[in-house]
Tab-separated table of C-alpha atoms and ligand atoms in Angstrom:
chain	number	residue	atom	x	y	z
R	639	MET	CA	75.025	32.294	63.630
R	640	PHE	CA	77.458	29.849	62.002
R	641	LEU	CA	79.416	31.307	59.102
R	642	ASP	CA	81.604	29.533	56.589
R	643	TYR	CA	84.456	31.721	55.297
R	644	ASP	CA	85.492	31.191	51.637
R	645	GLY	CA	82.627	31.794	49.219
R	646	VAL	CA	80.453	33.221	52.003
R	647	LEU	CA	82.343	36.044	53.721
R	648	THR	CA	84.772	36.460	50.784
R	649	PRO	CA	84.384	35.692	47.079
R	650	ILE	CA	86.295	32.746	45.614
R	651	VAL	CA	89.573	34.048	44.166
R	652	PRO	CA	92.401	32.253	42.337
R	653	ARG	CA	94.856	32.222	45.267
R	654	PRO	CA	93.781	31.198	48.800
R	655	GLU	CA	96.013	33.817	50.460
R	656	ASP	CA	94.218	36.627	48.571
R	657	ALA	CA	90.805	35.865	50.096
R	658	VAL	CA	90.970	38.738	52.580
R	659	ILE	CA	87.672	39.894	54.050
R	660	SER	CA	86.428	43.322	52.925
R	661	ASP	CA	86.193	46.177	55.427
R	662	GLY	CA	82.411	46.204	54.994
R	663	MET	CA	81.999	42.494	55.718
R	664	ARG	CA	84.373	42.679	58.705
R	665	THR	CA	82.302	45.520	60.185
R	666	VAL	CA	79.027	43.641	59.675
R	667	VAL	CA	80.391	40.435	61.231
R	668	ARG	CA	81.595	42.428	64.251
R	669	GLU	CA	78.211	44.166	64.594
R	670	LEU	CA	76.395	40.852	64.356
R	671	ALA	CA	78.684	39.358	67.004
R	672	SER	CA	77.632	42.128	69.382
R	673	ARG	CA	73.997	40.978	68.939
R	674	CYS	CA	74.282	37.174	68.966
R	675	PRO	CA	76.885	34.375	69.169
R	676	VAL	CA	78.810	34.137	65.888
R	677	CYS	CA	81.003	31.123	65.048
R	678	VAL	CA	83.188	30.767	61.959
R	679	VAL	CA	83.149	27.163	60.693
R	680	THR	CA	85.796	26.781	58.032
R	681	GLY	CA	88.031	24.411	56.135
R	682	ARG	CA	90.824	26.917	56.710
R	683	ASP	CA	93.488	26.719	59.329
R	684	ARG	CA	92.117	28.517	62.394
R	685	ALA	CA	94.958	31.041	62.768
R	686	VAL	CA	94.943	31.782	59.031
R	687	VAL	CA	91.232	32.566	58.948
R	688	GLN	CA	91.593	34.824	61.989
R	689	GLN	CA	94.314	36.704	60.139
R	690	LEU	CA	92.336	36.949	56.885
R	691	MET	CA	89.325	38.241	58.814
R	692	GLY	CA	91.278	40.626	60.994
R	693	ILE	CA	89.108	39.354	63.854
R	694	ASP	CA	90.457	37.141	66.625
R	695	ASP	CA	87.725	37.206	69.247
R	696	LEU	CA	85.115	34.974	67.586
R	697	VAL	CA	84.593	31.255	68.088
R	698	VAL	CA	86.352	29.439	65.225
R	699	ALA	CA	86.082	25.809	64.125
R	700	GLY	CA	89.037	25.453	61.729
R	701	SER	CA	90.297	22.520	59.633
R	702	HIS	CA	86.688	21.518	58.810
R	703	GLY	CA	85.660	21.533	62.462
R	704	PHE	CA	88.585	19.497	63.827
R	705	ASP	CA	90.244	22.493	65.515
R	706	ILE	CA	87.727	24.342	67.701
R	707	TRP	CA	88.648	27.418	69.736
R	708	THR	CA	86.676	29.924	71.778
R	709	PRO	CA	87.970	33.275	73.077
R	710	GLN	CA	86.873	32.405	76.631
R	711	ARG	CA	88.107	28.813	76.857
R	712	GLY	CA	90.822	28.450	74.238
R	713	SER	CA	90.917	25.080	72.475
R	714	VAL	CA	87.855	22.890	73.084
R	715	SER	CA	88.732	20.195	70.530
R	716	ASP	CA	89.552	17.427	73.036
R	717	ASP	CA	92.573	15.588	71.608
R	718	ARG	CA	91.368	15.670	68.006
R	719	VAL	CA	94.231	17.846	66.764
R	720	ALA	CA	97.026	16.116	68.725
R	721	ARG	CA	95.774	12.604	67.878
R	722	PHE	CA	96.158	13.126	64.154
R	723	ALA	CA	99.162	15.475	64.081
R	724	ASP	CA	101.617	12.805	62.827
R	725	LEU	CA	99.240	11.585	60.118
R	726	VAL	CA	98.515	15.119	58.872
R	727	ALA	CA	102.229	16.021	58.906
R	728	ALA	CA	103.193	12.854	56.982
R	729	VAL	CA	100.507	13.355	54.338
R	730	THR	CA	101.383	17.053	53.980
R	731	ASP	CA	105.059	16.152	53.419
R	732	ARG	CA	104.171	13.560	50.791
R	733	LEU	CA	101.932	16.020	48.956
R	734	ARG	CA	104.655	18.653	48.950
R	735	THR	CA	107.128	16.148	47.522
R	736	GLU	CA	104.828	14.642	44.920
R	737	ILE	CA	102.771	17.662	43.874
R	738	GLY	CA	105.047	20.602	44.676
R	739	ALA	CA	106.700	20.552	41.238
R	740	ILE	CA	103.428	20.622	39.262
R	741	PRO	CA	102.933	24.206	38.054
R	742	GLY	CA	99.889	25.828	39.648
R	743	ALA	CA	99.294	23.054	42.177
R	744	LEU	CA	99.148	24.375	45.746
R	745	VAL	CA	99.460	22.411	48.970
R	746	GLU	CA	97.825	24.285	51.871
R	747	PRO	CA	98.808	22.913	55.285
R	748	LYS	CA	96.493	23.301	58.269
R	749	ARG	CA	96.653	22.184	61.875
R	750	ALA	CA	94.357	19.202	61.429
R	751	SER	CA	93.959	18.659	57.675
R	752	VAL	CA	95.585	19.587	54.362
R	753	ALA	CA	94.211	20.934	51.082
R	754	VAL	CA	95.497	20.403	47.543
R	755	HIS	CA	94.389	23.132	45.130
R	756	TYR	CA	94.312	22.640	41.341
R	757	ARG	CA	92.516	25.847	40.246
R	758	LEU	CA	95.749	27.275	38.808
R	759	ALA	CA	97.052	24.006	37.367
R	760	GLU	CA	96.817	23.219	33.642
R	761	PRO	CA	93.889	20.899	32.869
R	762	ALA	CA	96.405	18.276	31.685
R	763	ASP	CA	98.094	18.302	35.100
R	764	ARG	CA	94.884	17.948	37.096
R	765	ASN	CA	94.753	14.195	36.464
R	766	ARG	CA	98.268	13.870	37.873
R	767	ILE	CA	97.168	15.676	41.024
R	768	ALA	CA	94.082	13.478	41.349
R	769	THR	CA	96.246	10.380	40.901
R	770	VAL	CA	98.586	11.412	43.727
R	771	VAL	CA	95.617	12.094	46.018
R	772	GLN	CA	94.044	8.718	45.136
R	773	GLY	CA	97.390	7.013	45.768
R	774	LEU	CA	97.641	8.517	49.232
R	775	LEU	CA	94.053	7.561	49.956
R	776	SER	CA	94.863	3.935	49.108
R	777	GLU	CA	98.111	3.967	51.074
R	778	TYR	CA	96.409	5.414	54.158
R	779	ARG	CA	93.213	3.404	53.707
R	780	GLY	CA	91.026	3.713	56.786
R	781	GLU	CA	93.125	6.568	58.159
R	782	LEU	CA	92.525	9.295	55.610
R	783	LYS	CA	89.443	10.666	53.859
R	784	VAL	CA	89.204	13.033	50.911
R	785	THR	CA	86.366	15.463	50.293
R	786	PRO	CA	86.228	17.393	47.025
R	787	GLY	CA	85.572	21.140	47.142
R	788	LYS	CA	85.839	24.059	44.756
R	789	MET	CA	88.895	23.044	42.679
R	790	VAL	CA	90.389	21.517	45.812
R	791	TYR	CA	90.819	18.149	47.515
R	792	GLU	CA	90.459	18.330	51.278
R	793	LEU	CA	92.360	15.528	53.050
R	794	ALA	CA	91.483	14.890	56.688
R	795	PRO	CA	91.655	12.047	59.236
R	796	ALA	CA	89.053	9.376	58.430
R	797	VAL	CA	87.004	9.767	61.566
R	798	ASP	CA	83.328	10.492	62.025
R	799	TRP	CA	83.820	14.233	62.405
R	800	ASP	CA	82.878	17.044	60.047
R	801	LYS	CA	81.411	20.557	60.042
R	802	GLY	CA	77.988	19.168	61.008
R	803	ARG	CA	79.361	17.378	64.062
R	804	ALA	CA	81.342	20.505	64.934
R	805	VAL	CA	78.217	22.699	64.792
R	806	LEU	CA	76.235	20.327	67.030
R	807	TYR	CA	79.198	20.192	69.446
R	808	LEU	CA	79.397	24.002	69.533
R	809	ILE	CA	75.665	24.310	70.199
R	810	GLU	CA	76.211	22.111	73.264
R	811	VAL	CA	79.510	23.655	74.436
R	812	LEU	CA	78.224	27.222	74.067
R	813	ASP	CA	74.894	26.432	75.792
R	814	LEU	CA	72.886	27.386	72.719
R	815	ASP	CA	70.535	24.442	73.012
R	816	SER	CA	67.516	26.365	74.302
R	817	ALA	CA	64.016	26.613	72.865
R	818	GLY	CA	64.480	30.296	72.032
R	819	THR	CA	67.629	29.795	69.977
R	820	VAL	CA	67.562	29.099	66.235
R	821	PRO	CA	70.957	28.134	64.789
R	822	VAL	CA	71.550	29.480	61.281
R	823	TYR	CA	74.346	28.167	59.030
R	824	LEU	CA	75.623	29.871	55.872
R	825	GLY	CA	77.873	27.839	53.566
R	826	ASP	CA	78.745	27.401	49.906
R	827	ASP	CA	80.723	24.200	49.446
R	828	ILE	CA	80.322	20.443	49.657
R	829	THR	CA	81.721	20.156	53.190
R	830	ASP	CA	78.990	22.596	54.332
R	831	GLU	CA	76.337	20.052	53.413
R	832	ASP	CA	77.181	18.111	56.608
R	833	ALA	CA	76.224	21.214	58.598
R	834	PHE	CA	73.019	21.769	56.620
R	835	ARG	CA	72.030	18.147	57.272
R	836	ALA	CA	72.921	18.388	60.976
R	837	LEU	CA	70.655	21.416	61.428
R	838	ARG	CA	67.669	19.989	59.528
R	839	GLY	CA	64.635	20.241	61.814
R	840	ARG	CA	66.435	22.297	64.450
R	841	GLY	CA	67.848	25.293	62.569
R	842	ILE	CA	68.162	27.003	59.214
R	843	GLY	CA	70.598	26.196	56.421
R	844	ILE	CA	71.399	28.807	53.782
R	845	LEU	CA	73.382	27.866	50.675
R	846	VAL	CA	75.410	30.684	49.125
R	847	GLY	CA	75.766	30.352	45.365
R	848	ARG	CA	74.104	30.367	41.999
R	849	ALA	CA	72.896	27.441	39.921
R	850	ASP	CA	74.644	28.892	36.851
R	851	ASP	CA	78.066	28.821	38.555
R	852	PRO	CA	79.914	25.886	36.905
R	853	GLU	CA	81.449	25.017	40.305
R	854	MET	CA	77.933	24.490	41.692
R	855	ALA	CA	76.745	22.425	38.704
R	856	GLY	CA	74.973	19.217	39.609
R	857	ARG	CA	74.993	20.051	43.327
R	858	THR	CA	72.042	19.069	45.427
R	859	THR	CA	71.736	20.661	48.841
R	860	ALA	CA	70.202	20.038	52.231
R	861	ALA	CA	69.921	23.806	52.797
R	862	GLU	CA	66.424	25.303	52.856
R	863	PHE	CA	67.317	28.750	51.542
R	864	VAL	CA	69.713	30.346	49.068
R	865	LEU	CA	71.619	33.621	48.900
R	866	SER	CA	73.179	34.141	45.497
R	867	SER	CA	76.415	35.967	46.336
R	868	VAL	CA	78.784	37.307	48.985
R	869	ASP	CA	77.168	40.739	48.460
R	870	GLU	CA	73.779	39.246	49.323
R	871	VAL	CA	75.314	37.661	52.422
R	872	GLU	CA	76.555	41.087	53.515
R	873	ARG	CA	73.100	42.633	53.036
R	874	PHE	CA	71.473	39.747	54.915
R	875	LEU	CA	73.890	39.971	57.858
R	876	THR	CA	73.518	43.764	57.912
R	877	ALA	CA	69.742	43.389	58.277
R	878	LEU	CA	70.186	40.825	61.070
R	879	ALA	CA	72.705	43.007	62.915
R	880	ARG	CA	70.345	45.985	63.106
Y	1489	LIG	O1	85.146	26.080	54.616
Y	1489	LIG	P1	85.580	27.301	53.881
Y	1489	LIG	O2	85.867	28.465	54.763
Y	1489	LIG	O3	84.654	27.649	52.747
Y	1489	LIG	O4	86.956	26.878	53.194
Y	1489	LIG	C1	86.958	25.923	52.133
Y	1489	LIG	C2	88.306	26.012	51.456
Y	1489	LIG	O5	88.415	27.375	51.010
Y	1489	LIG	C3	89.648	27.807	50.467
Y	1489	LIG	O6	89.739	27.338	49.145
Y	1489	LIG	C4	88.727	27.867	48.303
Y	1489	LIG	O7	88.826	29.310	48.284
Y	1489	LIG	C5	90.062	29.821	47.702
Y	1489	LIG	C6	90.042	31.343	47.849
Y	1489	LIG	O8	88.903	31.898	47.280
Y	1489	LIG	C7	90.163	29.362	46.244
Y	1489	LIG	O9	91.364	29.838	45.670
Y	1489	LIG	C8	90.105	27.833	46.196
Y	1489	LIG	O10	90.078	27.393	44.842
Y	1489	LIG	C9	88.844	27.295	46.901
Y	1489	LIG	O11	88.851	25.888	46.964
Y	1489	LIG	C10	90.816	27.398	51.329
Y	1489	LIG	O12	92.010	27.687	50.667
Y	1489	LIG	C11	90.751	25.950	51.770
Y	1489	LIG	O13	91.761	25.687	52.729
Y	1489	LIG	C12	89.415	25.725	52.456
Y	1489	LIG	O14	89.326	24.396	52.928
């Protein structure tokens, strides 16, 4: 079972640091993990998501799959994190300098990527934030890629790696590639589409969200199924954990 974090295990809230998992969801995730392998595949920094979940013994693919860790083996990300550390640090510094003074703009550093949030910024300031991000993309052309998310720009090294590649890698590393195993992926945001596409024909993709949510407007998805809310996710995982 591959689980995204924000928007799947916790509702979207104004401030990233307030997205703490509920006691009920934590219990269900733990119960499920006693029945089958559970991996958290998130845009979050790995250590941060472990803290928000209050669980540190699950496989986690943090920073959009760049930073993969298992309780048994520790880091299994090859040199992906180390290779891009200087780039990520330089871009994070620039964002802090150029965006830090814009009210409501938040720069969220991670081990292998960086996010710029504009949910709390005035609409008039959002263009300024987008301009800074576009400027950095031009300056680091070929080195940096930007993926939009829910009121956020996700900046990561421009390599052929994403949540979909991370899920396929985990299936291999964790020996889950057997005929009797069906990988299931739950996600809500644009970066989860890579995972839905990767599992097409070999697993099940479940989009979490509602068509009438303005942040989902115009989205197409490669997922086959839909759950409409975090509450529905909890009921679904509870049924699976029985
Ligand atoms: O891959 P995920 O686990 O879904 O993480 C995606 C990003 O989620 C977080 O940002 C989003 O959720 C915040 C808390 O609800 C919200 O305030 C923000 O507007 C959303 O974009 C997280 O902060 C990012 O680092 C993740 O990449």
